[in-house]
XYZ file of C-alpha atoms in Angstrom:
580
model
C -14.743 -28.437 4.321
C -17.357 -26.444 2.548
C -21.222 -27.514 3.663
C -22.618 -30.570 2.493
C -25.691 -31.620 2.845
C -25.237 -34.329 6.265
C -22.878 -31.431 7.449
C -26.377 -28.677 6.321
C -28.830 -31.658 8.183
C -27.498 -31.459 11.264
C -27.002 -27.709 11.104
C -31.233 -27.666 9.638
C -31.295 -30.027 12.766
C -29.881 -27.510 15.679
C -31.703 -24.956 14.418
C -35.477 -25.884 14.139
C -36.017 -25.459 17.774
C -34.296 -22.930 17.906
C -35.754 -20.603 15.130
C -39.214 -22.132 14.499
C -41.980 -19.608 15.506
C -39.478 -16.734 16.078
C -40.581 -13.042 14.599
C -38.368 -11.606 11.995
C -38.349 -8.295 13.197
C -35.904 -6.264 10.433
C -33.764 -7.438 7.316
C -30.415 -6.910 6.692
C -27.792 -7.182 3.873
C -23.536 -6.982 5.486
C -22.135 -7.619 2.124
C -24.175 -9.058 -1.366
C -23.749 -12.374 -0.864
C -25.064 -12.524 3.261
C -28.878 -11.678 4.930
C -29.178 -11.391 7.723
C -32.644 -11.945 9.660
C -33.198 -10.431 13.588
C -35.216 -13.120 14.983
C -37.726 -11.497 18.169
C -35.095 -12.134 20.789
C -32.390 -11.141 20.094
C -31.268 -13.541 17.437
C -29.893 -12.819 14.470
C -29.951 -15.616 11.223
C -27.706 -15.412 8.199
C -28.319 -16.945 5.616
C -25.053 -16.707 3.192
C -24.945 -17.189 -1.201
C -21.417 -16.362 -1.154
C -19.185 -18.758 -3.480
C -16.867 -20.855 -0.944
C -18.437 -19.904 2.167
C -22.636 -20.498 1.271
C -24.111 -21.024 4.740
C -26.867 -20.730 7.318
C -26.408 -20.598 11.135
C -26.288 -18.400 14.180
C -24.458 -15.593 14.719
C -23.440 -13.756 17.532
C -20.617 -11.618 14.889
C -22.621 -8.166 14.780
C -21.670 -6.554 10.863
C -21.836 -3.689 9.136
C -24.313 -2.471 6.607
C -24.195 -0.084 4.354
C -25.328 3.009 3.836
C -28.703 2.127 1.789
C -29.729 -1.323 1.254
C -29.320 -3.000 -2.262
C -32.748 -3.386 -4.424
C -32.316 -7.685 -2.845
C -32.074 -6.273 0.197
C -35.825 -3.155 -0.114
C -37.676 -7.227 -1.808
C -36.653 -8.502 1.584
C -38.438 -6.575 3.487
C -41.109 -5.401 1.112
C -42.626 -8.809 1.377
C -40.875 -11.850 4.717
C -40.746 -8.168 7.711
C -42.701 -8.411 10.368
C -42.858 -11.918 9.353
C -42.799 -15.722 11.402
C -40.495 -18.436 10.525
C -43.969 -21.239 9.570
C -41.106 -24.231 8.867
C -37.745 -25.427 8.694
C -36.863 -27.920 5.424
C -33.761 -29.271 3.162
C -34.161 -30.986 0.615
C -33.599 -35.022 1.027
C -29.232 -34.938 0.395
C -28.726 -31.891 -1.043
C -27.529 -28.646 0.127
C -30.825 -26.750 -0.177
C -32.688 -25.574 2.769
C -36.264 -23.944 2.756
C -37.430 -20.869 4.997
C -41.098 -21.089 5.077
C -42.338 -17.825 6.724
C -46.036 -16.544 7.347
C -45.581 -12.902 6.114
C -48.538 -10.520 5.213
C -48.643 -10.032 1.380
C -50.072 -6.552 -0.490
C -52.593 -6.627 -0.325
C -52.363 -7.352 3.469
C -53.558 -10.437 3.668
C -51.858 -13.764 6.225
C -49.720 -15.527 2.992
C -46.858 -17.429 2.713
C -43.110 -16.698 0.588
C -40.744 -19.025 0.457
C -36.771 -18.867 0.952
C -34.561 -21.444 -0.349
C -30.923 -21.064 0.171
C -29.298 -23.619 -2.631
C -25.841 -23.624 -0.485
C -23.717 -25.243 -3.897
C -20.722 -23.459 -4.418
C -19.982 -21.316 -7.469
C -23.820 -22.465 -7.840
C -24.992 -20.702 -4.703
C -28.429 -18.580 -4.194
C -30.224 -16.901 -2.499
C -34.167 -17.292 -4.193
C -36.981 -15.351 -2.617
C -40.831 -17.491 -3.995
C -44.902 -16.884 -4.209
C -46.303 -20.879 -1.540
C -46.387 -21.500 -5.277
C -43.286 -22.157 -6.181
C -43.624 -18.871 -8.452
C -39.970 -17.113 -8.357
C -40.497 -12.986 -6.993
C -36.905 -13.013 -7.256
C -33.643 -14.470 -6.319
C -29.665 -13.212 -5.503
C -28.388 -14.568 -8.451
C -30.295 -14.516 -11.870
C -29.682 -17.344 -13.942
C -31.106 -16.961 -17.623
C -30.304 -19.799 -20.289
C -27.356 -18.868 -21.995
C -25.552 -18.499 -18.077
C -27.427 -22.311 -17.950
C -28.899 -24.485 -20.541
C -30.079 -26.895 -17.080
C -32.838 -24.490 -14.398
C -33.652 -21.439 -15.723
C -33.444 -18.448 -12.124
C -35.756 -16.066 -13.129
C -38.149 -13.790 -11.498
C -41.707 -15.355 -12.860
C -40.549 -18.915 -13.598
C -41.165 -22.254 -10.829
C -38.650 -23.044 -9.252
C -37.466 -26.320 -9.602
C -34.464 -28.143 -7.931
C -30.609 -28.310 -8.948
C -30.588 -31.343 -12.107
C -29.574 -34.365 -9.446
C -25.859 -35.810 -9.901
C -25.373 -38.994 -11.268
C -24.454 -39.882 -8.355
C -26.134 -42.495 -5.932
C -27.919 -42.712 -1.970
C -25.471 -43.237 0.975
C -27.933 -43.927 3.087
C -29.484 -46.687 0.699
C -26.477 -48.818 0.558
C -26.557 -52.198 1.001
C -23.073 -53.905 1.895
C -23.343 -56.426 -1.647
C -24.200 -53.473 -3.433
C -21.040 -51.822 -1.848
C -19.000 -54.077 -2.536
C -20.870 -55.348 -5.498
C -19.682 -51.614 -6.990
C -16.773 -51.551 -5.591
C -15.581 -54.124 -7.195
C -16.073 -53.001 -10.382
C -13.103 -49.949 -9.845
C -9.616 -50.386 -10.449
C -7.749 -52.258 -8.430
C -4.981 -48.878 -7.945
C -7.696 -46.432 -7.426
C -7.032 -44.369 -4.417
C -10.858 -45.418 -1.715
C -11.798 -41.613 -1.042
C -11.480 -40.814 -4.963
C -14.610 -44.419 -5.232
C -16.376 -43.501 -2.554
C -16.525 -39.057 -3.613
C -17.185 -40.097 -7.383
C -19.567 -43.464 -6.747
C -21.814 -41.597 -4.129
C -23.780 -37.895 -2.720
C -23.270 -35.665 -0.387
C -20.090 -37.335 1.492
C -17.012 -34.541 1.635
C -13.745 -35.440 0.808
C -12.918 -34.474 4.502
C -15.800 -37.218 5.157
C -13.798 -39.530 1.755
C -10.480 -38.912 3.414
C -11.674 -40.035 6.729
C -13.767 -42.913 6.016
C -10.688 -45.020 5.040
C -8.975 -43.791 6.758
C -10.733 -45.595 9.498
C -10.339 -48.524 7.569
C -6.993 -48.281 6.858
C -4.864 -46.848 8.505
C -4.384 -44.168 5.984
C -6.026 -41.814 3.822
C -4.605 -42.567 -0.191
C -5.482 -46.509 0.434
C -6.407 -48.251 -2.758
C -8.533 -50.460 -3.396
C -7.047 -53.544 -3.558
C -7.366 -56.191 -0.449
C -9.395 -53.199 1.862
C -12.822 -53.898 -0.260
C -14.788 -55.437 3.477
C -12.977 -52.867 6.058
C -14.553 -49.271 4.042
C -17.425 -51.152 3.957
C -16.967 -51.587 7.762
C -16.731 -48.283 8.103
C -18.398 -46.819 5.812
C -21.992 -49.617 7.270
C -20.412 -47.354 11.036
C -20.900 -43.754 9.438
C -24.107 -44.603 8.329
C -25.348 -45.601 10.599
C -24.684 -42.617 13.013
C -25.980 -40.856 10.880
C -29.334 -42.030 10.013
C -29.047 -42.088 14.234
C -27.979 -38.509 13.725
C -25.257 -38.633 16.287
C -24.059 -35.550 15.107
C -20.528 -33.239 16.950
C -19.757 -30.139 16.335
C -15.607 -30.561 15.623
C -14.106 -27.786 15.010
C -10.138 -28.178 13.601
C -7.467 -25.924 14.162
C -3.517 -25.778 13.239
C -1.234 -23.189 14.053
C -3.908 -21.411 16.517
C -6.144 -21.623 12.765
C -8.997 -22.561 11.769
C -8.506 -24.555 9.018
C -11.464 -27.431 8.748
C -15.277 -28.355 10.047
C -16.899 -31.323 10.470
C -20.187 -32.937 12.460
C -17.758 -35.478 13.978
C -14.288 -36.953 15.749
C -11.673 -37.018 13.035
C -8.820 -38.861 13.384
C -6.593 -38.888 9.632
C -4.686 -35.807 11.020
C -2.682 -38.118 13.499
C -2.542 -34.480 15.972
C -1.500 -32.640 13.577
C -4.247 -30.395 13.388
C -5.489 -29.913 16.936
C -9.595 -30.838 17.748
C -12.230 -28.490 19.223
C -15.944 -29.990 20.232
C -18.042 -26.655 19.986
C -20.657 -25.730 21.487
C -23.588 -26.061 18.610
C -22.846 -26.435 14.812
C -24.284 -22.477 14.547
C -20.807 -21.368 17.589
C -18.791 -23.464 14.970
C -19.662 -22.269 12.041
C -19.386 -18.229 13.285
C -15.892 -19.830 14.847
C -14.612 -20.817 11.716
C -15.962 -18.927 8.951
C -15.337 -15.633 10.720
C -11.266 -15.013 10.280
C -12.206 -15.521 6.677
C -15.209 -12.863 5.995
C -11.729 -10.745 8.021
C -9.245 -11.506 5.161
C -12.346 -10.911 2.142
C -12.675 -7.482 3.789
C -9.388 -7.153 4.686
C -8.248 -8.242 1.004
C -10.363 -6.494 -1.159
C -9.964 -3.184 1.395
C -6.319 -3.864 0.676
C -6.472 -4.497 -3.080
C -8.828 -1.576 -3.772
C -5.946 0.802 -1.922
C -3.242 -0.688 -3.440
C -4.734 -0.125 -7.064
C -5.748 4.011 -5.726
C -1.988 4.187 -4.522
C 0.119 2.010 -7.545
C -2.582 4.663 -9.498
C -1.459 7.893 -7.585
C 2.649 6.432 -7.342
C 2.892 5.442 -11.300
C 1.360 8.964 -12.074
C 3.843 11.438 -9.983
C 6.071 9.416 -11.662
C 5.377 9.353 -14.951
C 5.395 13.790 -14.153
C 9.110 13.633 -12.254
C 10.289 12.249 -16.078
C 8.532 14.772 -17.841
C 9.743 17.566 -15.281
C 13.499 16.144 -15.260
C 13.594 15.808 -19.348
C 11.471 19.999 -19.108
C 14.062 20.587 -16.685
C 17.820 19.793 -18.943
C 16.695 21.338 -21.922
C 16.471 24.864 -19.170
C 20.243 23.409 -19.240
C 20.972 24.574 -22.041
C 20.012 28.254 -22.581
C 22.888 30.408 -22.918
C 23.273 28.787 -26.076
C 19.853 30.957 -26.702
C 21.763 34.317 -25.711
C 24.514 33.827 -26.832
C 22.573 33.348 -30.224
C 20.318 37.056 -29.040
C 23.385 39.029 -28.496
C 24.745 37.166 -31.458
C 22.343 38.620 -33.675
C 22.574 42.093 -31.759
C 25.868 43.042 -33.133
C 25.333 41.487 -36.374
C 22.324 44.086 -37.292
C 23.696 45.987 -39.424
C 24.392 42.538 -42.388
C 20.841 41.438 -41.963
C 17.503 41.602 -43.833
C 14.280 40.608 -42.855
C 13.287 37.410 -45.286
C 16.856 35.613 -43.742
C 16.277 31.956 -42.399
C 20.399 31.734 -41.323
C 22.733 33.358 -39.917
C 26.110 33.146 -40.308
C 28.268 35.069 -37.540
C 31.526 34.727 -35.666
C 31.287 33.911 -31.892
C 33.832 36.216 -30.264
C 33.693 35.038 -27.346
C 34.950 32.011 -27.836
C 39.239 31.929 -29.165
C 40.144 32.095 -31.961
C 36.006 33.539 -33.269
C 34.250 29.998 -34.698
C 31.566 30.621 -36.852
C 28.376 29.789 -35.307
C 25.483 29.274 -36.959
C 21.830 31.475 -35.770
C 18.274 30.073 -37.196
C 16.362 32.634 -38.058
C 12.374 33.155 -38.074
C 12.232 34.710 -42.348
C 9.290 36.559 -41.204
C 10.970 38.432 -38.178
C 12.907 41.139 -38.672
C 16.412 41.090 -37.155
C 16.031 42.755 -33.918
C 12.136 40.592 -33.549
C 14.902 37.606 -34.457
C 17.167 38.800 -31.272
C 14.388 39.508 -29.080
C 12.676 35.846 -30.257
C 16.125 34.533 -28.081
C 16.525 36.927 -24.883
C 12.308 36.220 -24.396
C 13.454 31.992 -24.771
C 16.897 32.568 -22.168
C 14.167 34.211 -20.230
C 11.192 31.999 -20.050
C 14.354 29.225 -19.993
C 15.251 30.974 -16.417
C 12.228 30.913 -14.594
C 11.640 27.505 -15.460
C 14.525 26.245 -14.723
C 13.536 27.481 -10.781
C 10.168 26.515 -10.981
C 10.944 23.388 -12.239
C 13.628 22.624 -9.162
C 10.623 23.634 -6.486
C 8.361 20.910 -8.360
C 11.220 17.978 -8.237
C 11.467 18.527 -5.188
C 7.888 18.267 -4.512
C 7.453 14.983 -6.563
C 10.030 13.241 -4.884
C 8.882 13.888 -1.917
C 5.604 12.931 -3.156
C 7.114 9.949 -5.060
C 9.415 9.372 -1.562
C 5.508 9.691 0.377
C 3.486 7.155 -1.830
C 6.228 4.331 -2.137
C 5.609 5.064 1.993
C 2.255 3.880 1.550
C 2.880 0.279 -0.602
C 5.098 -1.167 2.205
C 2.266 0.156 4.365
C -0.424 -1.952 2.523
C 2.395 -4.656 1.643
C 2.947 -4.929 5.504
C -1.100 -4.171 6.982
C -1.964 -6.918 8.845
C -6.052 -6.147 10.146
C -9.130 -4.123 8.521
C -8.157 -1.295 11.067
C -5.356 -0.771 9.235
C -5.604 -0.362 5.878
C -8.630 2.207 7.263
C -5.951 3.935 8.335
C -4.446 4.147 5.565
C -7.464 5.107 3.114
C -8.142 7.685 6.171
C -4.880 9.163 5.693
C -4.562 8.941 1.780
C -7.972 10.616 1.873
C -6.835 13.075 3.852
C -4.069 13.539 1.159
C -6.557 14.231 -1.374
C -6.110 10.577 -3.079
C -9.478 9.940 -2.565
C -12.086 11.489 -3.058
C -14.547 11.668 0.615
C -18.634 10.742 -0.410
C -20.849 12.342 1.659
C -20.612 12.910 5.092
C -17.888 12.480 7.570
C -18.841 9.919 10.318
C -17.104 11.102 14.026
C -16.451 7.946 15.774
C -17.145 5.416 13.787
C -13.931 4.053 12.980
C -11.988 2.618 16.131
C -8.741 4.136 16.874
C -5.627 2.063 16.204
C -2.643 1.317 18.463
C 0.518 0.367 17.000
C 2.406 -3.124 17.083
C 3.813 -3.685 20.934
C 6.888 -5.982 21.898
C 8.931 -6.434 24.151
C 12.981 -6.800 24.345
C 15.061 -10.322 25.850
C 15.100 -7.111 28.590
C 11.881 -6.233 29.291
C 11.596 -3.118 27.673
C 8.978 -2.240 25.696
C 9.173 -1.674 21.620
C 6.333 -0.085 20.062
C 5.665 -0.326 15.675
C 3.732 2.226 14.054
C 1.404 0.585 10.972
C 0.983 3.859 9.105
C 2.163 7.869 8.482
C -0.152 8.868 10.817
C 0.905 6.520 13.072
C 4.085 6.720 12.977
C 3.862 10.693 12.847
C 1.759 10.429 16.560
C 4.379 7.995 17.819
C 8.065 9.610 17.387
C 5.761 13.711 17.414
C 3.453 13.665 20.466
C 3.838 9.751 22.384
C 8.258 8.918 22.656
C 9.965 10.450 25.775
C 12.339 12.376 24.520
C 14.748 10.435 26.097
C 14.115 6.974 23.811
C 15.181 5.997 21.112
C 14.242 5.829 17.798
C 14.810 3.681 15.156
C 14.157 4.215 10.856
C 15.765 2.322 8.765
C 18.432 4.329 6.348
C 16.876 5.601 3.021
C 14.342 2.762 2.486
C 11.132 3.076 3.283
C 10.012 1.081 6.562
C 8.578 1.718 10.381
C 9.275 3.927 13.246
C 10.150 2.285 15.965
C 10.457 3.439 19.889
C 13.137 1.248 22.445
C 11.292 3.166 25.822
C 14.645 2.880 27.970
C 12.257 5.069 31.251
C 14.661 7.617 30.953
C 17.947 5.083 31.599
C 20.351 4.148 29.230
C 19.622 0.626 27.150
C 21.067 -2.928 27.149
C 22.660 -3.662 24.156
C 20.415 -6.289 23.214
C 17.665 -4.700 23.893
C 18.792 -1.638 20.773
C 19.326 -4.668 18.334
C 16.309 -6.556 18.759
C 14.691 -3.042 18.417
C 16.655 -2.163 15.120
C 15.963 -5.987 13.671
C 11.840 -4.934 14.315
C 12.236 -1.455 12.253
C 14.987 -4.683 9.725
C 12.192 -6.295 9.668
C 8.804 -3.827 9.256
C 10.670 -1.767 6.028
C 11.016 -2.400 2.849
C 14.262 -4.900 3.633
C 12.277 -7.659 5.379
C 13.868 -10.298 2.917
C 17.216 -8.413 3.336
C 20.461 -9.010 4.843
C 23.058 -6.823 6.027
C 19.738 -3.744 6.691
C 20.935 -0.356 8.120
C 18.815 0.855 10.030
C 19.698 4.511 11.915
C 19.210 4.714 16.025
C 19.338 8.602 18.125
C 17.225 9.682 21.257
C 13.835 11.034 20.559
C 15.030 14.739 21.368
C 16.762 14.236 18.268
C 14.100 14.235 15.304
C 11.827 16.878 14.357
C 8.961 16.904 12.107
C 9.871 20.022 9.269
C 7.313 22.450 8.714
C 4.386 20.948 5.887
C 6.425 17.406 5.712
C 3.855 14.818 4.252
C 2.446 12.174 6.843
C 5.907 10.796 7.998
C 8.509 12.288 7.477
C 10.811 13.783 9.795
C 14.746 15.174 9.767
C 16.674 13.707 12.030
C 20.608 14.323 13.753
C 23.991 12.848 15.898
C 22.176 9.430 14.764
C 23.570 6.043 14.865
C 23.501 2.961 12.573
C 23.917 -0.493 12.935
C 23.843 -3.310 10.802
C 20.389 -6.025 11.329
C 19.089 -8.949 9.485
C 15.521 -8.519 9.428
C 14.002 -12.268 11.434
C 10.816 -13.111 11.552
C 11.538 -16.400 14.860
C 12.325 -13.291 16.544
C 9.286 -10.897 16.372
C 6.700 -13.993 17.286
C 9.059 -14.301 20.792
C 9.566 -10.765 21.164
C 5.287 -10.797 20.157
C 4.929 -13.596 22.200
C 6.646 -11.663 25.053
C 4.860 -7.937 24.769
């Protein structure tokens, strides 16, 4: 649910008693769309103008800030730092909230400024105005080309966004409501009619009003007019009395929606949880989304980097393989040089072709040899011998380059497989560090020691109670296999396809067949064979697994192994994870 005007009203009402009169000690801008005002008393007021998640509330979450504050953050610090929040207002039934702040102006005199949040979906904005309404600057500048209705630019006077052509739901009376409803088509969905007729009503609330009136969210107008009015009237009374309740809706344990009152339309399909405050409600709901957005952004950047590197290596390998194939015909070059040498007596400078008998083959078949007319016979022979030597040397060098290139290609494909299965921001941080160490990402600035948390492998527990560890990335695979695993533990990996290193911790005992099978299924699931059936998985004691000298992260060699074919199953992964 978007933060509609009524829900925003409940947030503003709650915040007034908490932040009005508070002193602004610091101002931060963690992301492009977020401003955090650090208030005296260790409180953080988040003002977010992000597309799809605009909001205003106190937050407990600590957000990382960029090393260099953005320009808008510097502007807010210039005018608002050290100021006091004098008032908090909301435009009536609009998603526009204004913070009035007393602070010292450029001349050191007490003045007032207005920080205005327009929480309007894709048109969300954050605007800093002087007390008389002229715009100092804004997060998103809107010029005439972007909007012919209203410009938001420094120097102009601020005006509210154009009002929608809808009625106020709190001003509606029974007769007017029923009259308007009677003009709607009989088969029109009632929730759609509410959304089209009245402002400040979200789709979730519209469906809820229809459900309470008719027992279904998709009810039509015919015969339901009076019931809908009763439901609508009860909602009006609750809003006028400011009878708000912060309700978080969860689906499968994950936040799915929120609103300002009880919800009955889902009939048990969603779990309802009452939060202590609207700030806590919004903090809990958007925390996961922010994390997902950061993870997705990090993943896209790394995916682009790794894909470009892989494609570059592929093109390089294709060119080297073509060049290598050309070196395989070098014996013909040597033959031409020897035949020219054997026929010096027949040759003169200026010849372009020599037809000589190939005395290396039975029957002495004639061979046409191209000559450079600018060279003497001796120089033509030397030219062919030089090309032969060059091709022979190139074969040796290309053989080594092809080995290194194929190893690099396998490594980059393993990184792409890791990115496809990364689950958290920390996973992407680990992969970024790995690519940086490998030279695929340029290190910017000084590395800050201790900033990055130490990641841990995935932990599962087999049906028999044995721990199963699954690496999340190549560097963690190395650490897990070569340093942390006991030499008597069982190491598992998919055969000839990229995947995580899996360790079945046995404590020196012989593992049971079921635990071994489950560990193999985990190895298949966390690999490129996740969507396949009968995936071959090799397993062997850790003592038979070695890392070759100079090998890339995640690369090992192993001997004395066995293979089992398994089919990965997601329900097994969830069951083993729940039992850890």
